[in-house]
XYZ file of C-alpha atoms in Angstrom:
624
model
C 186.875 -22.658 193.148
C 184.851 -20.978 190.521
C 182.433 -23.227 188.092
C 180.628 -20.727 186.011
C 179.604 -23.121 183.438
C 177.446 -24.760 186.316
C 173.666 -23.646 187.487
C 173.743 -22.113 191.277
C 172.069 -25.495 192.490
C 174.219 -28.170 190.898
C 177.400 -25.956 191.900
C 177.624 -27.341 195.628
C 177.690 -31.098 194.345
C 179.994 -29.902 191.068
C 182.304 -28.712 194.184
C 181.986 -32.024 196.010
C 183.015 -33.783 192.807
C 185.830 -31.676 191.884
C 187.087 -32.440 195.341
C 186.361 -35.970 195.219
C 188.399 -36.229 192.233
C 191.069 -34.109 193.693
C 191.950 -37.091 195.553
C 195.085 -39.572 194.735
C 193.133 -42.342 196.463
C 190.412 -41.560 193.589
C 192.484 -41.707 191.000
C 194.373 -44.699 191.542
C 191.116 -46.405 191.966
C 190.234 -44.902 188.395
C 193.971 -46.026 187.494
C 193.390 -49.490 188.416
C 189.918 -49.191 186.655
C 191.764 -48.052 183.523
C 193.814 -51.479 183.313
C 191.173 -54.089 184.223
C 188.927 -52.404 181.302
C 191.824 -52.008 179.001
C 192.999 -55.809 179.634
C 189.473 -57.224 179.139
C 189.271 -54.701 175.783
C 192.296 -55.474 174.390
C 191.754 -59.243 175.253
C 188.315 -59.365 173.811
C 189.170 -57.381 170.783
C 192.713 -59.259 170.214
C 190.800 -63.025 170.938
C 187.911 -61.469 168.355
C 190.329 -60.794 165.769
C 193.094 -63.486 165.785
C 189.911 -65.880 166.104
C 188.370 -64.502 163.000
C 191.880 -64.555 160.703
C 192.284 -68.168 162.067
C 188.776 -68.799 160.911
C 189.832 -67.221 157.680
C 192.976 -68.756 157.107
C 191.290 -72.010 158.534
C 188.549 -71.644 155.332
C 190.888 -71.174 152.671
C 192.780 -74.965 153.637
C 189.178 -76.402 154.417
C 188.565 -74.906 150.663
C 192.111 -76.232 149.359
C 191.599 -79.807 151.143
C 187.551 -80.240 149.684
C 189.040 -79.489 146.287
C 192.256 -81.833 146.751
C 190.086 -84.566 147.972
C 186.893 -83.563 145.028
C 189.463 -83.895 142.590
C 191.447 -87.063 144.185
C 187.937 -88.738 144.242
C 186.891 -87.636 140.456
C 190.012 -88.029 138.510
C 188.797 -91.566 137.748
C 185.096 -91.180 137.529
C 184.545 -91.495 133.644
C 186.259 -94.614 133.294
C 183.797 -96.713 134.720
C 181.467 -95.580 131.866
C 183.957 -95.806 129.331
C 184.474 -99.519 129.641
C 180.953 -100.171 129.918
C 180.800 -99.628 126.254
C 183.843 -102.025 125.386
C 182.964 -104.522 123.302
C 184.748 -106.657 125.021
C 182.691 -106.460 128.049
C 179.326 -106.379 126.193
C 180.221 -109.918 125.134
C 181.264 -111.157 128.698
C 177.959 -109.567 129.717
C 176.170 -111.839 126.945
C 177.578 -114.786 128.361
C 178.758 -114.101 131.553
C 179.583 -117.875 132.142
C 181.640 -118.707 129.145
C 185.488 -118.645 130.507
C 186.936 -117.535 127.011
C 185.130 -114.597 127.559
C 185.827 -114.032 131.693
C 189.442 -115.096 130.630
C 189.651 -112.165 127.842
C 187.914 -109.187 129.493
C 190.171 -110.149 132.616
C 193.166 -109.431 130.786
C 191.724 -106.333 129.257
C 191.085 -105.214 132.815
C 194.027 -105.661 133.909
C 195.803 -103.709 130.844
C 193.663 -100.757 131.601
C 194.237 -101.149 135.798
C 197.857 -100.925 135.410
C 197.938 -98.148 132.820
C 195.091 -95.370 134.559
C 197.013 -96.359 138.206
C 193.691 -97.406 140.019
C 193.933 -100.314 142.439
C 191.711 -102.825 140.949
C 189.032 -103.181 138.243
C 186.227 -106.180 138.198
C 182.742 -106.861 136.337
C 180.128 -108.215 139.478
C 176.867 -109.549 138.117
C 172.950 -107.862 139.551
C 173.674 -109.934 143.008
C 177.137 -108.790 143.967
C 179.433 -111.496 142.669
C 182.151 -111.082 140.978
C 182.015 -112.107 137.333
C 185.984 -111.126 135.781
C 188.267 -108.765 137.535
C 191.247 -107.833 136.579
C 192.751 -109.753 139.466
C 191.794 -112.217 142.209
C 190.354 -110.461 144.852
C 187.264 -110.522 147.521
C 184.257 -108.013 146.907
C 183.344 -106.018 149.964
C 181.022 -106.524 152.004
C 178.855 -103.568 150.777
C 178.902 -103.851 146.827
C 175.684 -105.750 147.338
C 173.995 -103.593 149.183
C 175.399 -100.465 146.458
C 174.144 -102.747 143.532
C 170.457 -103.236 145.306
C 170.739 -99.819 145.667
C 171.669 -98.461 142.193
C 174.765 -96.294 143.838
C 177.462 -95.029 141.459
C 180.485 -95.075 143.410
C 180.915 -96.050 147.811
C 183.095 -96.111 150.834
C 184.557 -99.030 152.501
C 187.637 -99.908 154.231
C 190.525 -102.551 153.484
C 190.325 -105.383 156.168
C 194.028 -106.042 155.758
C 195.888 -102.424 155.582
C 192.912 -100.466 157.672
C 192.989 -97.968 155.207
C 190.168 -96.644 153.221
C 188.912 -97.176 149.077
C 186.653 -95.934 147.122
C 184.601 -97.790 144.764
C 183.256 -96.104 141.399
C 180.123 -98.176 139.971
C 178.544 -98.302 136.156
C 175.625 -100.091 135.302
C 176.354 -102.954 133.165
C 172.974 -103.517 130.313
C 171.604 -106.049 128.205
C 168.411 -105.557 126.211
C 167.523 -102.498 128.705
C 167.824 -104.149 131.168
C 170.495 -104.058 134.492
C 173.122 -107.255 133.970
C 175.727 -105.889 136.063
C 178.239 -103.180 137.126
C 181.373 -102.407 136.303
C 183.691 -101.630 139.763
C 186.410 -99.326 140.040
C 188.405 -99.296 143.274
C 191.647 -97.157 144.103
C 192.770 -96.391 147.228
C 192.971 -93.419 149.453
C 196.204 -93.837 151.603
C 198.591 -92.074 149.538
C 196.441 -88.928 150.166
C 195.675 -89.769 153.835
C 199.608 -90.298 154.103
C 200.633 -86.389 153.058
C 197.315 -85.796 155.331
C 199.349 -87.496 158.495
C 202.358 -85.639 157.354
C 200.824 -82.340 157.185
C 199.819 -83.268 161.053
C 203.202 -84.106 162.301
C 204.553 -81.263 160.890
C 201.573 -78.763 162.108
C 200.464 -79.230 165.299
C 197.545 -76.149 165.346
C 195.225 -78.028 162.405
C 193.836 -81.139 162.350
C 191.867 -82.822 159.413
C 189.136 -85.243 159.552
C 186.978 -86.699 156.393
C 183.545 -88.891 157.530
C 181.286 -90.442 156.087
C 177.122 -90.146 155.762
C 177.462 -92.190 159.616
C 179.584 -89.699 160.589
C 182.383 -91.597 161.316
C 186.059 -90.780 160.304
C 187.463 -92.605 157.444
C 190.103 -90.435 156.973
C 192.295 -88.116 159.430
C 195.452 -86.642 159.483
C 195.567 -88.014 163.234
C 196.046 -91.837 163.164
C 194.459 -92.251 166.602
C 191.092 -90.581 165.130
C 190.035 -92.893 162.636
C 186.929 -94.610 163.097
C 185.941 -92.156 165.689
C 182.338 -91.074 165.710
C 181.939 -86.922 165.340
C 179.595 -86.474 167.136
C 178.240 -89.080 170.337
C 176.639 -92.848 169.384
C 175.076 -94.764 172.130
C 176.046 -98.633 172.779
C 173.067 -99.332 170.090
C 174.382 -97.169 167.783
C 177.960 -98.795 168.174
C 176.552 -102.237 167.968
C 175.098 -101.120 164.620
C 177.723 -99.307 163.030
C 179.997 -102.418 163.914
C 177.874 -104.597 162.674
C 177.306 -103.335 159.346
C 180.873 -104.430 158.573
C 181.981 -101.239 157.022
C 184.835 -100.557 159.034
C 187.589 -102.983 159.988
C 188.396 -102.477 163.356
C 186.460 -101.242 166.606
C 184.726 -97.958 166.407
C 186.578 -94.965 168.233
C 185.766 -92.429 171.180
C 183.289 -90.195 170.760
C 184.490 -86.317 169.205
C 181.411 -84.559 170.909
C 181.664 -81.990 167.967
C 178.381 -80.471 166.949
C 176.398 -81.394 164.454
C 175.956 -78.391 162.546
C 179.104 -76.064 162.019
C 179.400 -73.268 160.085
C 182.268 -73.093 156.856
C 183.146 -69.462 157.229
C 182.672 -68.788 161.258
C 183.924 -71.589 162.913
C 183.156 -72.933 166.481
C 184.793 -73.146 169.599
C 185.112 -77.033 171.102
C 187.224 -78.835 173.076
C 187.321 -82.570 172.462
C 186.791 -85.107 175.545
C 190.532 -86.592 174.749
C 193.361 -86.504 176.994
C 195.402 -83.598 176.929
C 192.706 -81.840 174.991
C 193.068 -78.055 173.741
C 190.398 -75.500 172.984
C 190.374 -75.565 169.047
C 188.265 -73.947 166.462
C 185.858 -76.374 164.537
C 184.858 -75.584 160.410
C 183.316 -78.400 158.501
C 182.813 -78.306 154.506
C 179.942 -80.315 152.778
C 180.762 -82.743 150.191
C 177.669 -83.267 149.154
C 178.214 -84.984 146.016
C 180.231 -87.692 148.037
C 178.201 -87.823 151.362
C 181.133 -86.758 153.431
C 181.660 -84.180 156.139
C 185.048 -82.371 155.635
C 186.076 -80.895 159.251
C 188.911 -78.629 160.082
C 190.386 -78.121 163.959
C 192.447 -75.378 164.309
C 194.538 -75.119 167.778
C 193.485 -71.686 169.925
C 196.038 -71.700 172.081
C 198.040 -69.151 169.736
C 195.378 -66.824 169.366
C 194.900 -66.983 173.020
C 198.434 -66.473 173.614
C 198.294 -63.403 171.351
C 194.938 -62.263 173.370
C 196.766 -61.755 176.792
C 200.182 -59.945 175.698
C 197.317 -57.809 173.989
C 195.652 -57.492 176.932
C 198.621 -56.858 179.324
C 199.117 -53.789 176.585
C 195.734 -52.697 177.170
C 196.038 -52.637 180.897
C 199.571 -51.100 180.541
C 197.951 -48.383 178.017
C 195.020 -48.175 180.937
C 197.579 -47.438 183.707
C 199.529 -44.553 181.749
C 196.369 -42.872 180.818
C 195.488 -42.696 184.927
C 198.837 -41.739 185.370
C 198.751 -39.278 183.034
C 195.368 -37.933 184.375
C 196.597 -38.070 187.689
C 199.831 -35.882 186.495
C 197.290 -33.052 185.375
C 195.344 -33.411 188.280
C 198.209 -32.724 190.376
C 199.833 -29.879 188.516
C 196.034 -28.212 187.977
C 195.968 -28.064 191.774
C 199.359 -26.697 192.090
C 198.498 -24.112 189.670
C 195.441 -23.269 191.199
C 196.984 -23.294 195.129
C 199.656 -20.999 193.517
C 196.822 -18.653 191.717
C 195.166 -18.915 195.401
C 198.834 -17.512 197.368
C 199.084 -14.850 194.489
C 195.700 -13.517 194.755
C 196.365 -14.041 198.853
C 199.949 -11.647 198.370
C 197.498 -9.402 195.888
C 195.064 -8.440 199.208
C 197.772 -8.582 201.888
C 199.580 -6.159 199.774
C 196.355 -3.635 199.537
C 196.044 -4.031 203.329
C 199.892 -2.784 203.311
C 199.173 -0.351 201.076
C 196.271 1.527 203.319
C 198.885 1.054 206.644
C 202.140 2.543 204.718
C 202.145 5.550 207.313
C 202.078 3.656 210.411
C 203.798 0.496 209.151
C 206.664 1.818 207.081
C 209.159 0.435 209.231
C 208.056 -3.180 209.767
C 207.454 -2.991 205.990
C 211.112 -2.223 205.349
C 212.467 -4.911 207.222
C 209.670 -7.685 205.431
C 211.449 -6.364 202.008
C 214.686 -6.696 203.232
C 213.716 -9.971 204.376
C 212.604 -11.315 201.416
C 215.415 -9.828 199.210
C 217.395 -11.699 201.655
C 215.690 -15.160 201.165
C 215.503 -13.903 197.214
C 219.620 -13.910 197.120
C 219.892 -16.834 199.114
C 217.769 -18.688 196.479
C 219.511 -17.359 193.779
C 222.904 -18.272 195.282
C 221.341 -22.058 195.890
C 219.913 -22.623 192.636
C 223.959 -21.475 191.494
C 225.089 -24.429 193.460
C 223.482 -26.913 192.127
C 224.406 -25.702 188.687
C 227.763 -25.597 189.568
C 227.414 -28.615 191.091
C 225.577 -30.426 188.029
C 229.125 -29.522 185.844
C 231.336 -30.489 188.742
C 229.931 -33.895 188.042
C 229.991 -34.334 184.442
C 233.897 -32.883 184.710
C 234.230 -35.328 186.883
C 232.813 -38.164 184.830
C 234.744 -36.359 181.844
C 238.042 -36.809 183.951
C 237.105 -40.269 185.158
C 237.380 -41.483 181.520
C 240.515 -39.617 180.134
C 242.064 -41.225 182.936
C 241.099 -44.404 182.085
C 241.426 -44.261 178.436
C 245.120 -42.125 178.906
C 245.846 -44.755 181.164
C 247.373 -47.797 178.558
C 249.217 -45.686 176.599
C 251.105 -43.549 179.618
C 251.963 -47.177 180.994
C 253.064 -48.122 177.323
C 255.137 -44.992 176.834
C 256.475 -45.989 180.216
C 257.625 -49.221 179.035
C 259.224 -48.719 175.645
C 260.611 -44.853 177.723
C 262.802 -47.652 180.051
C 263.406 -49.745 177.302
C 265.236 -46.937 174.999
C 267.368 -46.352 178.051
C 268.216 -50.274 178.022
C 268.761 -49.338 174.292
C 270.822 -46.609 174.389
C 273.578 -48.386 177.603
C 273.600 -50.969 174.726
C 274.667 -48.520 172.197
C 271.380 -49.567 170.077
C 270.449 -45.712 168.569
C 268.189 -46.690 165.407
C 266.087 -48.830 168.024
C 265.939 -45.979 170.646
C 264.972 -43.719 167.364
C 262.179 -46.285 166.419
C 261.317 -46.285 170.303
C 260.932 -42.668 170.158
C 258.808 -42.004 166.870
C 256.460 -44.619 168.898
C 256.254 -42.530 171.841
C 255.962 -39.730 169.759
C 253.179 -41.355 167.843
C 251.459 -42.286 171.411
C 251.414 -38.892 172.568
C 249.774 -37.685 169.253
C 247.127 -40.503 170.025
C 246.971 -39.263 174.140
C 245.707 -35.956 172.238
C 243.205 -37.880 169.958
C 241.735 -39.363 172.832
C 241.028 -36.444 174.794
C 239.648 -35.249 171.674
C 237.337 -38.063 171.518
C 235.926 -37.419 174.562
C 233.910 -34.747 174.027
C 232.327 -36.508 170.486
C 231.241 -39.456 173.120
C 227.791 -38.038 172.925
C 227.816 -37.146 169.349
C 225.295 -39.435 167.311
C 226.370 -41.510 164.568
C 225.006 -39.815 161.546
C 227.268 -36.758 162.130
C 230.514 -38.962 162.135
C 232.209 -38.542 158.954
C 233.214 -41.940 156.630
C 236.287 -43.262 156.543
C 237.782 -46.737 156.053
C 241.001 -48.263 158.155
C 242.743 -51.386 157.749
C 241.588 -54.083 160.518
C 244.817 -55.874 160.495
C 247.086 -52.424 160.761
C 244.415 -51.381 163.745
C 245.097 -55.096 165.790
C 248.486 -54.412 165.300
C 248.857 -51.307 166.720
C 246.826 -52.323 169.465
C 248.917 -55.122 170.195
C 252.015 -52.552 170.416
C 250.026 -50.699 173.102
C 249.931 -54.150 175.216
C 253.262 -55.551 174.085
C 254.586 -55.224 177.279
C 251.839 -56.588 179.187
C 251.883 -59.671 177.155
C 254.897 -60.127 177.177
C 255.328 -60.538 180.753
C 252.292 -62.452 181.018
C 253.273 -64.728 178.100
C 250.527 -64.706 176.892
C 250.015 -67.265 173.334
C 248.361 -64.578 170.668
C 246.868 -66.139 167.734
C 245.582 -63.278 165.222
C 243.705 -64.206 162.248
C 242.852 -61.210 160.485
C 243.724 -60.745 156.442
C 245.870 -57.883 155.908
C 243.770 -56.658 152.788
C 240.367 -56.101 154.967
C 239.882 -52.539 155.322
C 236.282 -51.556 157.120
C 233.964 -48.281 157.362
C 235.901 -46.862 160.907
C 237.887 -44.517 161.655
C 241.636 -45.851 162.531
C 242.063 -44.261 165.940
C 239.113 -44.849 167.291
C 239.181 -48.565 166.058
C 242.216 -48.863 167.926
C 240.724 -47.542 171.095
C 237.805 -50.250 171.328
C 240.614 -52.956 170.008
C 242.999 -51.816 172.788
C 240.211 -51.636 175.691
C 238.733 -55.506 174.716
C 242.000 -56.672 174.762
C 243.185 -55.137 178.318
C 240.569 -56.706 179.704
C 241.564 -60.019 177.995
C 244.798 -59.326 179.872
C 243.632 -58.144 183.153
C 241.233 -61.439 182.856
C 243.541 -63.507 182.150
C 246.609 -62.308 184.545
C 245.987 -65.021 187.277
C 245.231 -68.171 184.785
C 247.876 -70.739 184.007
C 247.050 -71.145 180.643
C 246.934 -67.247 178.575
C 245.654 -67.913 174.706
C 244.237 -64.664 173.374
C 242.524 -64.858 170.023
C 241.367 -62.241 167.311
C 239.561 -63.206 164.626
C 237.812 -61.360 161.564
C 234.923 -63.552 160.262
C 232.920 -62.857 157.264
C 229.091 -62.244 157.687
C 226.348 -61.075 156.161
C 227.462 -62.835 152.618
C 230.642 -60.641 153.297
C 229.003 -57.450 152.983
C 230.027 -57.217 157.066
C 232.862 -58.667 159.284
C 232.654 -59.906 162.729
C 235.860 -59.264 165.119
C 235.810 -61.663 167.877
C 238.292 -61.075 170.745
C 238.681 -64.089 173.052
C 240.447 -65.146 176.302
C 241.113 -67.732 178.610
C 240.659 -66.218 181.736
C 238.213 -67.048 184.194
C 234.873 -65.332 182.865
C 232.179 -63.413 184.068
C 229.288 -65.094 185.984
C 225.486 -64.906 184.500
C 224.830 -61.699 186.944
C 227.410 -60.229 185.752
C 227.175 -60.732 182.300
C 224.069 -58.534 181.611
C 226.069 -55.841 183.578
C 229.101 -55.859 181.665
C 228.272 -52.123 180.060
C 226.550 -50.696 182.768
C 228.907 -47.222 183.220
C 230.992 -47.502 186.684
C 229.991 -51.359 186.675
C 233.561 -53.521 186.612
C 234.565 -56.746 187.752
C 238.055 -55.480 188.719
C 239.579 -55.080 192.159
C 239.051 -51.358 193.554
C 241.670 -48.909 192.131
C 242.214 -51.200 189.207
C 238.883 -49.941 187.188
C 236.405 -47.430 186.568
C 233.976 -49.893 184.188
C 233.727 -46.851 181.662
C 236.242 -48.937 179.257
C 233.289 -50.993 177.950
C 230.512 -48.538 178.017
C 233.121 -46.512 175.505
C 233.756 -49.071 173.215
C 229.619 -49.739 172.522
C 229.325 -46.329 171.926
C 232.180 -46.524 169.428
C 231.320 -49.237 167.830
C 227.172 -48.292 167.595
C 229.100 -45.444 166.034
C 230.571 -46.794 163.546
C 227.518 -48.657 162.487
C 227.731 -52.028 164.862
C 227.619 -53.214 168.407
C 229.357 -54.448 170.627
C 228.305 -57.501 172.145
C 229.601 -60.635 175.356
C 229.485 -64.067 174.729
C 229.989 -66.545 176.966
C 231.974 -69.371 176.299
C 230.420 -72.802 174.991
C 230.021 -75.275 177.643
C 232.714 -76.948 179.296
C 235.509 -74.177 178.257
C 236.698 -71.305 180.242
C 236.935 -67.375 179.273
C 235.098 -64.709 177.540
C 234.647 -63.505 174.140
C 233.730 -59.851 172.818
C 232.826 -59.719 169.800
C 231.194 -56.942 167.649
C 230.475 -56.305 163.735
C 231.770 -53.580 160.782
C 230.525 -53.041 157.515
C 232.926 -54.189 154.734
C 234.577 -51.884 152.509
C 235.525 -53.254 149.548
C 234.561 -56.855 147.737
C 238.351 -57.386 147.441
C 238.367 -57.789 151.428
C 235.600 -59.828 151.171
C 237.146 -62.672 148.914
C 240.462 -62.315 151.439
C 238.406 -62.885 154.299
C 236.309 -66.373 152.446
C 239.953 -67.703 151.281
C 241.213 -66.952 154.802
């Protein structure tokens, strides 16, 4: 082997290489190396990206739920400091002991409660009590520690619901100096509520609002309020249920980090039963003191990440294939190049003995002219051999498909001689234009044979009427059913005419319901159904042939149009009947399709689909 693009000294180990790699061992090592570095690519790169447009996606609700909740929390915030300057309150302020005055700016806060929708509204003097309101009610526990500390609006929860308010505060003067506030509280359930909804309904994202203790006032998970977001020690449990703020026991711990980024979330996994990897984003809401966090379920994206990856190894193994392919067909080229330039020298060496060897050289051409003819006569063989079996395939169908109608021109044949002893000549002549009519569609069949491989797009339009097709069909088969007895029920509108051609309509129609009848043959009960159902908003019909007969079983089923696959007896079937039909119908635009029956009923259905000619066929088919 010749490496001329190689210095003298590397050559020997370039030639060691080139044989190394000659090897199928070698490359099927390299193959398998191809697939584990395509799965972890494709995994990494697939788990990189869906984990990213999660993130995204992720950012845009965190966004939409900051700005739900911002506004929520500030549609009420000026009207604190708009009854601070009622006059009516001034003068309660004045004299915040006279009842004529408690009694009147009671009602007045009550008037204004009821018409901006907030939950209640009460005047609470510098310590914390309450002073009017504009109903009975008991302060919480924190408005004295807000007043002390000059707050303008605070958290707490409702003792008796467990749900959480929020309190809006305005400084209440007299003669510059602090006599009071004015408290707004509304609560926050009806937007925790959709919250909870939103979580039923989605189970990948979970929402969770805390507070400046980092504990979850709100959460579109029930069972995670009052949790702590991060980890608090038995001290810091004993303080955070002491402080009264929340009514009920504080939850488990969330373990989530403290810090998480808005735009690039973080991976946790929460130390809760049946606990999935998720992706953590938290929003500030600094104004408010809360921590706005967002979990968004992984398991999708990691879902995604190994079909990816099983493409990746798939796309690793075809590339080592492929390089094993031209591996093997370079060295076949090159051990062919090596026998050429082999014959090349032995023929120079014959060449010099042509005197001496004439003879022997005669007989080594005669020889190979020999093995030359018998190659040639071989390689005719199999080519002959090759059409002897698609004839034979060709034949195998025409005698199937001829089949029906020779045993129907059989029938009505020994019928017009029943006819004719019976002196019945314009039924004989009727029994005759239908043979006559058969044989012209014996000729149409074999025709159709050889446009079985034709693809659709070079079949030429046409439109046939559905009902005339079923009909003639049923002609084919009278016989049979008849002597089967077989209960027909045919509900197909005689004005539906669909994109087929007529003929070859019939042919599909004639083979589904043959089989109904072969199915069916051994059954006590025989009910055989056609119907035409609209689909599609009518622009498409659905013909659904059904029987009673025994069925197929679930093996079978996905075998149904396998060619030379049939459930029949031997000599009874070729299972190319089927395997026509789908080509017809993918023909004609559709496909053919098996359904089983529902559960508890017996028999099989066939059912395929056909574009709608006309809107006038449509409205027959809805009023039918």
């Amino acid at each position: 082997m010749a490496l001329p693009f190689f210095p003298l000294r590397l050559r020997p180990r370039a030639l060691r290489l080139a044989r190394l790699l000659s090897r199928p061992g070698v490359h099927f090592f390299l193959t398998g190396l191809l697939m584990v570095l395509g799965f972890w690519l494709a995994h990494r790169l697939s788990e990189r990206g869906g984990r990213e447009q999660l993130s995204a996606l992720s950012t845009e609700r965190l966004e939409l739920y900051a700005t739900n909740l911002s506004a929520e929390l500030g549609r009420h915030a000026s009207l604190p400091s708009l009854l601070a300057i009622d006059p009516t309150l001034q003068a309660l302020m004045s004299s915040p002991q006279d009842p004529e005055r408690r009694r009147a700016a009671g009602q007045m806060l009550a008037r204004v409660n009821v018409r901006a929708g907030t939950n209640q509204i009460f005047i609470a003097d510098a310590q914390g009590r309450v002073v009017s309101a504009s109903e009975p009610l008991t302060p919480p526990a924190r408005l004295a520690e807000a007043v002390a500390q000059g707050r303008n609006h605070f958290f707490a929860a409702d003792a008796e619901t467990g749900s959480t308010d929020f309190y809006l505060l305005h400084p209440l003067r007299q003669a510059q100096q602090a006599a009071g506030v004015i408290v707004v509280r509304f609560n926050l359930a009806p937007l925790e509520a959709t919250w909870v909804d939103l979580g039923l309904r989605s189970q990948n994202e979970r929402i969770l609002v805390a507070d400046d203790q980092d504990v979850v006032i709100m959460s579109s998970v029930q069972a995670w309020k009052y949790a702590v977001l991060d980890h608090a020690d038995p001290s810091r449990r004993r303080a955070l249920q002491a402080s009264a703020r929340y009514p009920q026991a504080i939850g488990p711990d969330l373990e989530l980090p403290a810090s998480l980024e808005v735009h690039q979330g973080q991976q946790v996994r929460l130390p809760l039963p049946g606990s999935r990897p998720m992706l953590a984003q938290q929003r500030q809401l600094v104004p408010l003191g809360l921590r706005l966090v967002a979990l968004s379920d992984l398991t999708e994206v990691r879902q995604r990440a190994q079909y990816a990856a099983w493409g990746g190894a798939a796309f690793g193994a075809s590339v080592g294939l492929l390089t094993l392919y031209l591996s093997s067909r370079r060295r076949a080229l090159r051990q062919l190049t090596k026998a050429q330039t082999e014959l090349q020298q032995a023929h120079a060496q014959l060449e010099q003995l042509v005197d001496s060897r004439t003879t022997e050289l005669r007989r080594t051409n005669d020889a190979l002219k020999t093995q030359i003819a018998q190659r040639l006569q071989t390689e005719g063989e199999l080519l002959q051999a090759s059409k002897l079996a698609v004839l034979g395939q060709m034949s195998a169908g025409l005698s199937h498909e001829v089949n029906q109608p020779l045993t129907a021109l059989r029938a009505l044949a020994r019928n017009s001689i029943r006819l004719l002893e019976g002196g019945r000549h314009d039924a004989v002549a009727a029994n005759l234009q239908i043979m006559d009519d058969m044989v012209e569609r014996m000729s149409q069949i074999t025709r159709q044979l050889k446009s079985f491989a034709r693809k659709a797009d070079d079949q030429p339009a046409g439109s046939a009427s559905l009902a005339d097709c079923v009909r003639n069909a049923q002609v084919l088969l009278e016989h049979r059913s008849r002597a089967l007895g077989v209960e027909a029920d045919i509900a197909v509108p005689r004005g539906l005419r669909v994109r087929a051609e007529a003929n070859r309509l019939e042919q599909v129609l004639v083979n589904l319901l043959g089989n109904a009848l072969d199915a069916m043959e051994h059954e006590p009960v025989r009910r055989l159904s056609v119907q035409a159902l609209p689909v599609d908003e009518g622009r498409r019909v659905l013909v659904k042939v059904r029987d009673s007969g025994q069925g197929v079983g679930e093996a079978e089923l996905h075998r149904l149009f396998e060619p030379f696959f049939t459930t029949k007896p031997a000599g009874q079937g070729l299972g190319l009947g089927l395997v026509i039909s789908a080509k017809i119908v993918h023909e004609f635009g559709g496909s053919l399709r098996a359904e089983p029956p529902p559960a508890g009923e017996r028999g099989m259905s066939f059912e395929f689909d056909l574009a709608v000619e006309t809107w006038e066929a449509v409205m027959e088919q809805a009023d039918v």
